[in-house]
PDB file of C-alpha atoms in Angstrom:
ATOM      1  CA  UNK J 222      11.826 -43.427 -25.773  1.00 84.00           C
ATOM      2  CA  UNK J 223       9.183 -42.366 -28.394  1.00 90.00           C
ATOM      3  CA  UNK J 224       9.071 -39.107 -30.161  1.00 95.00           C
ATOM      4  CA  UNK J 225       5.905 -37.168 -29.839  1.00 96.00           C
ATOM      5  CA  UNK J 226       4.729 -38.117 -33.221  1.00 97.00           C
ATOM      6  CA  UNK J 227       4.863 -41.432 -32.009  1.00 97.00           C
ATOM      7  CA  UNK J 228       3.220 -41.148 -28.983  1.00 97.00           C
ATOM      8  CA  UNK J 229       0.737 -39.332 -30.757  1.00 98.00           C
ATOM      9  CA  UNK J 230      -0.092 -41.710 -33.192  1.00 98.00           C
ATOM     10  CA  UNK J 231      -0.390 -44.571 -30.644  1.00 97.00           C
ATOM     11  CA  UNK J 232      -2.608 -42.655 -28.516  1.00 98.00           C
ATOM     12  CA  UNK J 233      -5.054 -41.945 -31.891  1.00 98.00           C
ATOM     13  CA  UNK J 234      -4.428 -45.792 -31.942  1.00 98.00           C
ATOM     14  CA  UNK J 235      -5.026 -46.089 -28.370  1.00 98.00           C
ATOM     15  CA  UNK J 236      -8.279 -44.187 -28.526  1.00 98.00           C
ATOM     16  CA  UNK J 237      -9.735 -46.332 -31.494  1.00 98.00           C
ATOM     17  CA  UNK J 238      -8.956 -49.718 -29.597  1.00 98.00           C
ATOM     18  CA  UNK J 239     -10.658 -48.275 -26.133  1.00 98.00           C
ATOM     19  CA  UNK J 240     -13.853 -46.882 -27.720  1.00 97.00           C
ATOM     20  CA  UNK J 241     -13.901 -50.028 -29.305  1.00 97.00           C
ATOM     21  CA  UNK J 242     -14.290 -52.111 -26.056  1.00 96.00           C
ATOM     22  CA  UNK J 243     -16.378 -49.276 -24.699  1.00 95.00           C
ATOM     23  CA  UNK J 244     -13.638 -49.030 -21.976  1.00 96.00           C
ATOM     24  CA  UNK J 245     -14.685 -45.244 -20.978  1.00 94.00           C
ATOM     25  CA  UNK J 246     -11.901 -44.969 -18.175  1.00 96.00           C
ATOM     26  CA  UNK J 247      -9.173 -45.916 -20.549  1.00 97.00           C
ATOM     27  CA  UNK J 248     -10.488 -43.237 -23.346  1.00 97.00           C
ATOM     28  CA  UNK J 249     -10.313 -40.603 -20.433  1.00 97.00           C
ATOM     29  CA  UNK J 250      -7.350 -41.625 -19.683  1.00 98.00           C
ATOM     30  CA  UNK J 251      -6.153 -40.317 -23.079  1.00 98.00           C
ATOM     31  CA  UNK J 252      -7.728 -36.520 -22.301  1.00 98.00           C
ATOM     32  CA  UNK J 253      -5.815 -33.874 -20.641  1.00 98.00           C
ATOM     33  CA  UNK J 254      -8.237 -32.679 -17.059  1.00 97.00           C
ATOM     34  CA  UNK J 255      -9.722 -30.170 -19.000  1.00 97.00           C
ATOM     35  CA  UNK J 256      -9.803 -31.538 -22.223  1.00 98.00           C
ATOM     36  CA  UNK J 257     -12.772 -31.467 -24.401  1.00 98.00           C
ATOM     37  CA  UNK J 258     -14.196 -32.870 -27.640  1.00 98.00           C
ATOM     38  CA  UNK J 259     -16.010 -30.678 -30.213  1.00 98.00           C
ATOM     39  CA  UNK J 260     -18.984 -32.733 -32.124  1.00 93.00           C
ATOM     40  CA  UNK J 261     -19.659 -29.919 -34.616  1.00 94.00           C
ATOM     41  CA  UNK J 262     -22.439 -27.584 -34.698  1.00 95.00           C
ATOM     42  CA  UNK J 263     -22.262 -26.332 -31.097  1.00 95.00           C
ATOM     43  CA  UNK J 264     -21.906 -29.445 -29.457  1.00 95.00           C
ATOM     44  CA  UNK J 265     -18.815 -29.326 -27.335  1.00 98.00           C
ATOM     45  CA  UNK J 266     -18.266 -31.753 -24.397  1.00 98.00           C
ATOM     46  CA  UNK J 267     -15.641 -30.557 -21.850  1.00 98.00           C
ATOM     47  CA  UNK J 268     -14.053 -32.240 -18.539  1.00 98.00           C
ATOM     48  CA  UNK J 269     -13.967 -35.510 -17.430  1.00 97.00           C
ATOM     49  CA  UNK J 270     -17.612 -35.869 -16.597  1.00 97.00           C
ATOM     50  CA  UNK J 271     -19.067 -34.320 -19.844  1.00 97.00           C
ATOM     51  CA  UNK J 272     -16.349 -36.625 -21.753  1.00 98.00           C
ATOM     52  CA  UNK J 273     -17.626 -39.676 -19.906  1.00 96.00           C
ATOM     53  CA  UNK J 274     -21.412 -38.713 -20.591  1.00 95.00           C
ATOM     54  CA  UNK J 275     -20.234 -38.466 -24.245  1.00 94.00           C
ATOM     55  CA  UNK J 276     -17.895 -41.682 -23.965  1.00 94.00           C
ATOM     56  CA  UNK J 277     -20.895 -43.722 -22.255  1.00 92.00           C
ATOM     57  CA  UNK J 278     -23.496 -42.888 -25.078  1.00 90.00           C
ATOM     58  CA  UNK J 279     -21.397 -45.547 -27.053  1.00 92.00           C
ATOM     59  CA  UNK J 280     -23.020 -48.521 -25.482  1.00 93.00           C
ATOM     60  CA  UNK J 281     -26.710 -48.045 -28.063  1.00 95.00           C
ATOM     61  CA  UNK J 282     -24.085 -49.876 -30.247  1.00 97.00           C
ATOM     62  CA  UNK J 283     -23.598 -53.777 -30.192  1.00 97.00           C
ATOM     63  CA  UNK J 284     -20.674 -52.869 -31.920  1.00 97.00           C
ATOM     64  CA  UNK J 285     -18.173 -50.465 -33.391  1.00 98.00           C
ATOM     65  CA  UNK J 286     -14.836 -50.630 -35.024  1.00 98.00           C
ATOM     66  CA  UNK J 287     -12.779 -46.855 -35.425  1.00 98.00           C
ATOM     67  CA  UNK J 288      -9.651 -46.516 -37.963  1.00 98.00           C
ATOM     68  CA  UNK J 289      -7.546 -43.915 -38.522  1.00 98.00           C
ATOM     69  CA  UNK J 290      -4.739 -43.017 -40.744  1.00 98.00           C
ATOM     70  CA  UNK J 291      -2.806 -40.430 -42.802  1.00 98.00           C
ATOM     71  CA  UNK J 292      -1.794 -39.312 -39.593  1.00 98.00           C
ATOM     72  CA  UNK J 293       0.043 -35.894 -39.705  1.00 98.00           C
ATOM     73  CA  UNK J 294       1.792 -34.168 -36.533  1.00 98.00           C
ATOM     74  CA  UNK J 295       3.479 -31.148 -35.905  1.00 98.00           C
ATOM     75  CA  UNK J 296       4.442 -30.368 -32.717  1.00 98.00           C
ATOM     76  CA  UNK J 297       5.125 -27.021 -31.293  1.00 97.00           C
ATOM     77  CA  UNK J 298       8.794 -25.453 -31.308  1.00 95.00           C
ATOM     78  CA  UNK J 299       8.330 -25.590 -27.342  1.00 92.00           C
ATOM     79  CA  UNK J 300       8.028 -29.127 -27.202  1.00 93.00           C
ATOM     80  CA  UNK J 301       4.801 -29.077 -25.239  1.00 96.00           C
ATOM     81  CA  UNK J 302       2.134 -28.905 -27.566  1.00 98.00           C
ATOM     82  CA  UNK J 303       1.264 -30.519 -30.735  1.00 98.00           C
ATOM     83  CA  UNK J 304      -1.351 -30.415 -32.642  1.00 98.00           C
ATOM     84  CA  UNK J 305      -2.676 -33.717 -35.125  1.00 98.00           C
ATOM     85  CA  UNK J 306      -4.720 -34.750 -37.791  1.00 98.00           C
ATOM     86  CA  UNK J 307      -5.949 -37.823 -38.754  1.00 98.00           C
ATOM     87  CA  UNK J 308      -8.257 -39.543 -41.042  1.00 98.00           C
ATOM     88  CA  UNK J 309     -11.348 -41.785 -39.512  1.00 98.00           C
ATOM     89  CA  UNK J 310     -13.404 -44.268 -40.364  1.00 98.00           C
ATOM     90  CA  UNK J 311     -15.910 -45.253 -37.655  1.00 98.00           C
ATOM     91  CA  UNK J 312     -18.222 -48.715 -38.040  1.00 98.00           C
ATOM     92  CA  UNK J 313     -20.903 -48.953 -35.724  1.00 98.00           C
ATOM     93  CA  UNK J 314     -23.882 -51.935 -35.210  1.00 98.00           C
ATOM     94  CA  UNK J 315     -26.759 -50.847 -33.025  1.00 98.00           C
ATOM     95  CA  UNK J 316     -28.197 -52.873 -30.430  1.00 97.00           C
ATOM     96  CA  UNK J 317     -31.531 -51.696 -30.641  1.00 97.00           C
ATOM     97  CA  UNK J 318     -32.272 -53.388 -34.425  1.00 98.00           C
ATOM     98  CA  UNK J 319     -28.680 -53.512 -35.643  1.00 98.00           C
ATOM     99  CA  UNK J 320     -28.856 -51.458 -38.509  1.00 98.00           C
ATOM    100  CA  UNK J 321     -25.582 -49.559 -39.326  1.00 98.00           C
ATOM    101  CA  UNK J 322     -23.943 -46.636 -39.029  1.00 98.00           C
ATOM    102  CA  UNK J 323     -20.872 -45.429 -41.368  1.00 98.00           C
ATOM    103  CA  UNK J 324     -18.906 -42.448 -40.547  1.00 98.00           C
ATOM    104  CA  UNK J 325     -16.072 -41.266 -42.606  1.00 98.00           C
ATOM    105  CA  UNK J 326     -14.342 -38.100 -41.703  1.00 98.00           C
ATOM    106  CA  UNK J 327     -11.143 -36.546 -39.484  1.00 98.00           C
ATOM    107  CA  UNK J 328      -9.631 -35.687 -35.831  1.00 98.00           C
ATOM    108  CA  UNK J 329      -8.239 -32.242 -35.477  1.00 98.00           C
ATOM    109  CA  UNK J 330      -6.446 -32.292 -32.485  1.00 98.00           C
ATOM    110  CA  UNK J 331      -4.159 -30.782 -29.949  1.00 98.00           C
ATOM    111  CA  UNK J 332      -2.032 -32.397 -27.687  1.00 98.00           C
ATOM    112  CA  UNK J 333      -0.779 -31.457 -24.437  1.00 98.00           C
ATOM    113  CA  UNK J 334       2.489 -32.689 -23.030  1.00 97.00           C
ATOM    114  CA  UNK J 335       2.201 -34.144 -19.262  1.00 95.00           C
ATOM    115  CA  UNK J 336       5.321 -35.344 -17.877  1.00 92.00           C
ATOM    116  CA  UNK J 337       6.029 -38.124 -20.486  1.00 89.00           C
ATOM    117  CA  UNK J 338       2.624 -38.239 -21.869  1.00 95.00           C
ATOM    118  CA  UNK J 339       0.801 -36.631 -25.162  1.00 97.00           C
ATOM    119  CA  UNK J 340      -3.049 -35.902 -23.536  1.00 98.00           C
ATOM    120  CA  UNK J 341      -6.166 -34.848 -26.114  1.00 98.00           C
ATOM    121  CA  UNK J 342      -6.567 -31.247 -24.989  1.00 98.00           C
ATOM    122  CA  UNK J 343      -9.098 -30.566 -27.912  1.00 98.00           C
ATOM    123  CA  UNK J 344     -10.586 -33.242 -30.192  1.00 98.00           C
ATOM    124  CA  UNK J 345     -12.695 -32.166 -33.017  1.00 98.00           C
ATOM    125  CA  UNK J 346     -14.785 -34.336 -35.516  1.00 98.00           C
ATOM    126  CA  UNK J 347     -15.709 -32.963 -38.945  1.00 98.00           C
ATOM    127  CA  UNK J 348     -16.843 -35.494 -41.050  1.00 98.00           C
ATOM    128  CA  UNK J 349     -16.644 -35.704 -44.814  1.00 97.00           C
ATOM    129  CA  UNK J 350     -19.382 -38.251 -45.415  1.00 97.00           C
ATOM    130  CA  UNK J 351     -22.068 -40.664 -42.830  1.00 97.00           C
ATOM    131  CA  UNK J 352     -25.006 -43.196 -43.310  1.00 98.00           C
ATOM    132  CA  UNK J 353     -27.074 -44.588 -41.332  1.00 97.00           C
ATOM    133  CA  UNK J 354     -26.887 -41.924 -38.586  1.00 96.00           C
ATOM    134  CA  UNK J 355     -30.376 -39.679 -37.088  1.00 93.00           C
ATOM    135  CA  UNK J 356     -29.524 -35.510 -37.572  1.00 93.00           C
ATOM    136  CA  UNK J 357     -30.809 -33.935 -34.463  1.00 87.00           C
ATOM    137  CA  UNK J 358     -32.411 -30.674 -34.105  1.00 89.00           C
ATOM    138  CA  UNK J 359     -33.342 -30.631 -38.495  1.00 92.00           C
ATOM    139  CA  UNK J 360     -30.066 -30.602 -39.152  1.00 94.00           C
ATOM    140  CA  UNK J 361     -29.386 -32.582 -42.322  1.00 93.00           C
ATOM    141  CA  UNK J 362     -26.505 -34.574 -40.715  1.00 95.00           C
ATOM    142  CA  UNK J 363     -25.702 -35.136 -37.503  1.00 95.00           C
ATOM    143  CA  UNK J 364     -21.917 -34.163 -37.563  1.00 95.00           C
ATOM    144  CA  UNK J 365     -20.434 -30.728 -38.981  1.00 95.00           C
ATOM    145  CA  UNK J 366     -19.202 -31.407 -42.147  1.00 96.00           C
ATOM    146  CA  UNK J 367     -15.201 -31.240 -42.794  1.00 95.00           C
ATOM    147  CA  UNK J 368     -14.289 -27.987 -44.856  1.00 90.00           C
ATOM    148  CA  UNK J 369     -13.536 -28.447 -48.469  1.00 86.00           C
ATOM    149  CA  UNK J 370     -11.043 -26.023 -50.281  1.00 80.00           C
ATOM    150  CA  UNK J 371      -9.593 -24.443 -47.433  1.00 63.00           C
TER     151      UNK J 371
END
């Protein structure tokens, strides 16, 4: 049987390989019934539908390819809850006139456990650096930036 930091890990693995083949069940699969993924800047996607509007938005790309790494878990003393952080690269070709998009930056999560099985209960992205990508609203970037010196 794994232990939770493994689980964990291979369902930050999971999620990369299911984006990946825009396989929007499977990356639900992967969120708790409630869970929800923070975007930065107010932009906060929560349940399964919201999380498969968010999840379906991936097909403008012809491709993508998502990596993480220096994963780091600590789980809760009740055994229940854990909370992760990973670093993320994210490659992404769009369809439309396949320029590129480059995202470099981290998950902050926590985990929930069900049964046997570590669900996202809250995802967020902060990025540390992106090209390529269209800020919304004036914004200067599109994602919140990861905090520096804290």
């Amino acid at each position: 049987m794994a232990t939770p930091e493994q689980a964990i890990t291979r369902s930050l693995a999971e999620y990369c390989d299911r984006i990946d083949r825009y396989d929007a069940d499977g990356v639900l699969a992967l969120f708790a019934e409630d869970g929800s993924y923070d975007f930065g800047f107010g932009r906060v996607f929560r349940g399964p539908d919201e999380l498969r509007t968010l999840f379906s938005r991936v097909d403008v790309y012809r491709a993508t390819s998502h990596h993480v790494g220096n994963i780091v878990v600590d789980v809760d003393p009740s055994g229940d809850t854990a909370r992760s952080r990973a670093a993320l690269y994210a490659y992404h070709v769009r369809r439309a006139d396949e320029s590129e998009v480059h995202v470099w930056g981290q998950y902050h999560d926590r985990f929930v456990r069900v049964g046997s099985v570590w669900l996202v209960q809250e995802r967020k992205l902060r990025v540390a650096a992106e090209r390529g990508t269209i800020p919304e609203d004036g914004r200067a970037t599109l994602y919140e930036p990861l905090p520096r010196g804290v």
